[in-house]
Amino acid sequence: MSFFRKAKNDGNDGYAGYYDAPAVTPVQPSGSSVGDIPEKTPGTTLNLGGNNMELKVIYPLAFGDVSEIADHLLSGRTVFLNLERTDREVSRRVMDFVSGVAYCIDGNIRRVAASTYIVSPKSVDVSETGEEAAPEDPDFT
């Protein structure tokens, strides 16, 4: 029997019967859809920012200090960030990180001096009075 006739054979490749049919189990609907929001677990506190507004002044010296800044912002506190004593490259990394945190919490970053920023959560409105705006810093614009 030639190769082509063998390939054209009845389709029996000798593997039939070696595989079991996959088991199909019916799935019961769970009552929730993809867009449902899970319930809060006991012990979770939701801070609405009432009368306990707090301002934290932070002078980061190393990149490791960003976790403290993030913790304050995630807790709903406003951070006054002074980078005057921080190395230029570390300042850039700190601002990149803090910008990401502010974006995640829908917060705001406002420059108040050459190396000084106010980072606030969404619930805090920072307004500016006076005619002078913050000085331009080409590294952080």
Protein backbone atom coordinates (compact mmCIF):
# COMPACT_ATOMS: atom_id res chain seq x y z
CA MET A 1 0.00 0.00 0.00
CA SER A 2 1.42 3.30 -0.97
CA PHE A 3 1.81 6.23 1.37
CA PHE A 4 -0.97 8.26 -0.25
CA ARG A 5 -3.49 5.42 -0.12
CA LYS A 6 -2.69 4.85 3.52
CA ALA A 7 -3.24 8.55 4.27
CA LYS A 8 -6.47 8.47 2.29
CA ASN A 9 -7.71 5.52 4.32
CA ASP A 10 -10.98 5.64 6.27
CA GLY A 11 -9.67 8.12 8.83
CA ASN A 12 -8.96 5.53 11.48
CA ASP A 13 -5.67 6.70 12.91
CA GLY A 14 -5.50 4.11 15.65
CA TYR A 15 -6.07 6.59 18.46
CA ALA A 16 -9.83 6.31 18.78
CA GLY A 17 -10.90 5.21 22.21
CA TYR A 18 -7.77 6.40 24.00
CA TYR A 19 -9.34 9.66 25.15
CA ASP A 20 -12.36 9.99 27.37
CA ALA A 21 -14.89 12.67 26.61
CA PRO A 22 -14.37 15.71 28.87
CA ALA A 23 -16.70 15.82 31.83
CA VAL A 24 -19.14 18.71 31.63
CA THR A 25 -20.46 20.05 34.89
CA PRO A 26 -23.29 22.54 34.85
CA VAL A 27 -22.44 25.86 36.46
CA GLN A 28 -24.98 27.46 38.76
CA PRO A 29 -25.24 31.26 38.49
CA SER A 30 -23.79 32.90 41.59
CA GLY A 31 -26.17 35.85 41.56
CA SER A 32 -23.41 38.36 40.91
CA SER A 33 -22.18 39.81 37.69
CA VAL A 34 -18.78 41.04 36.66
CA GLY A 35 -19.60 44.64 37.55
CA ASP A 36 -20.78 43.95 41.11
CA ILE A 37 -18.84 45.62 43.89
CA PRO A 38 -17.83 43.28 46.72
CA GLU A 39 -19.11 43.99 50.21
CA LYS A 40 -16.78 45.73 52.66
CA THR A 41 -15.16 43.40 55.14
CA PRO A 42 -15.71 44.06 58.84
CA GLY A 43 -13.12 46.39 60.31
CA THR A 44 -12.66 48.50 57.17
CA THR A 45 -12.89 52.20 57.95
CA LEU A 46 -14.04 54.70 55.38
CA ASN A 47 -12.64 58.16 56.10
CA LEU A 48 -14.83 60.85 54.59
CA GLY A 49 -12.51 63.67 55.62
CA GLY A 50 -14.78 65.46 58.07
CA ASN A 51 -13.22 67.66 60.76
CA ASN A 52 -10.08 65.57 61.05
CA MET A 53 -8.19 67.23 58.19
CA GLU A 54 -4.48 66.92 58.67
CA LEU A 55 -1.44 68.32 56.85
CA LYS A 56 1.82 66.38 56.90
CA VAL A 57 5.11 68.17 56.17
CA ILE A 58 7.68 65.76 54.75
CA TYR A 59 11.32 66.30 53.80
CA PRO A 60 12.31 63.09 51.97
CA LEU A 61 16.04 62.43 51.85
CA ALA A 62 15.96 59.03 50.13
CA PHE A 63 13.60 57.25 47.77
CA GLY A 64 12.63 54.91 50.61
CA ASP A 65 10.65 57.76 52.18
CA VAL A 66 7.97 57.55 49.47
CA SER A 67 6.07 54.81 51.28
CA GLU A 68 5.38 57.23 54.14
CA ILE A 69 4.11 59.82 51.65
CA ALA A 70 1.88 57.25 49.95
CA ASP A 71 0.49 56.06 53.30
CA HIS A 72 -0.49 59.61 54.26
CA LEU A 73 -2.16 60.25 50.90
CA LEU A 74 -4.01 56.95 50.98
CA SER A 75 -5.26 57.86 54.47
CA GLY A 76 -6.77 61.07 53.09
CA ARG A 77 -4.16 63.46 54.48
CA THR A 78 -2.64 66.34 52.55
CA VAL A 79 1.15 66.25 52.18
CA PHE A 80 3.40 69.30 52.05
CA LEU A 81 6.43 67.92 50.20
CA ASN A 82 9.71 69.84 50.49
CA LEU A 83 12.45 68.53 48.18
CA GLU A 84 15.03 71.28 48.83
CA ARG A 85 17.39 68.95 50.71
CA THR A 86 16.83 66.00 48.39
CA ASP A 87 19.30 64.95 45.70
CA ARG A 88 18.17 65.96 42.19
CA GLU A 89 17.84 62.39 40.86
CA VAL A 90 16.07 61.21 44.02
CA SER A 91 13.72 64.21 43.73
CA ARG A 92 12.79 63.16 40.22
CA ARG A 93 12.06 59.58 41.33
CA VAL A 94 10.07 60.79 44.35
CA MET A 95 7.94 63.06 42.16
CA ASP A 96 7.35 60.25 39.65
CA PHE A 97 6.15 57.97 42.44
CA VAL A 98 4.05 60.63 44.16
CA SER A 99 2.50 61.59 40.82
CA GLY A 100 1.42 57.98 40.36
CA VAL A 101 -0.09 57.84 43.84
CA ALA A 102 -1.91 61.13 43.28
CA TYR A 103 -3.27 59.83 39.98
CA CYS A 104 -4.51 56.62 41.62
CA ILE A 105 -6.43 58.47 44.33
CA ASP A 106 -7.62 61.14 41.87
CA GLY A 107 -5.66 63.72 43.87
CA ASN A 108 -3.86 66.93 42.96
CA ILE A 109 -0.27 68.14 42.95
CA ARG A 110 0.37 71.86 43.20
CA ARG A 111 3.81 73.46 43.12
CA VAL A 112 4.11 76.21 45.72
CA ALA A 113 7.85 76.94 45.40
CA ALA A 114 10.82 75.77 43.34
CA SER A 115 11.16 72.43 45.16
CA THR A 116 8.03 72.42 47.27
CA TYR A 117 4.70 70.80 46.45
CA ILE A 118 1.31 70.28 48.03
CA VAL A 119 -0.12 66.85 47.26
CA SER A 120 -3.76 66.51 48.24
CA PRO A 121 -6.47 63.90 47.93
CA LYS A 122 -9.57 64.56 45.87
CA SER A 123 -11.55 65.73 48.91
CA VAL A 124 -9.19 68.69 49.53
CA ASP A 125 -9.39 71.83 47.40
CA VAL A 126 -6.15 73.83 47.25
CA SER A 127 -6.74 77.42 46.23
CA GLU A 128 -4.14 80.07 45.51
CA THR A 129 -4.32 83.73 46.42
CA GLY A 130 -1.99 86.44 45.21
CA GLU A 131 -0.74 87.43 41.83
CA GLU A 132 2.45 85.39 41.69
CA ALA A 133 2.36 81.82 40.54
CA ALA A 134 4.91 79.24 41.62
CA PRO A 135 8.30 79.60 39.94
CA GLU A 136 8.88 77.48 36.89
CA ASP A 137 11.16 74.49 37.32
CA PRO A 138 12.11 72.97 33.96
CA ASP A 139 12.77 69.56 35.53
CA PHE A 140 9.25 69.05 36.84
CA THR A 141 6.96 70.61 34.24
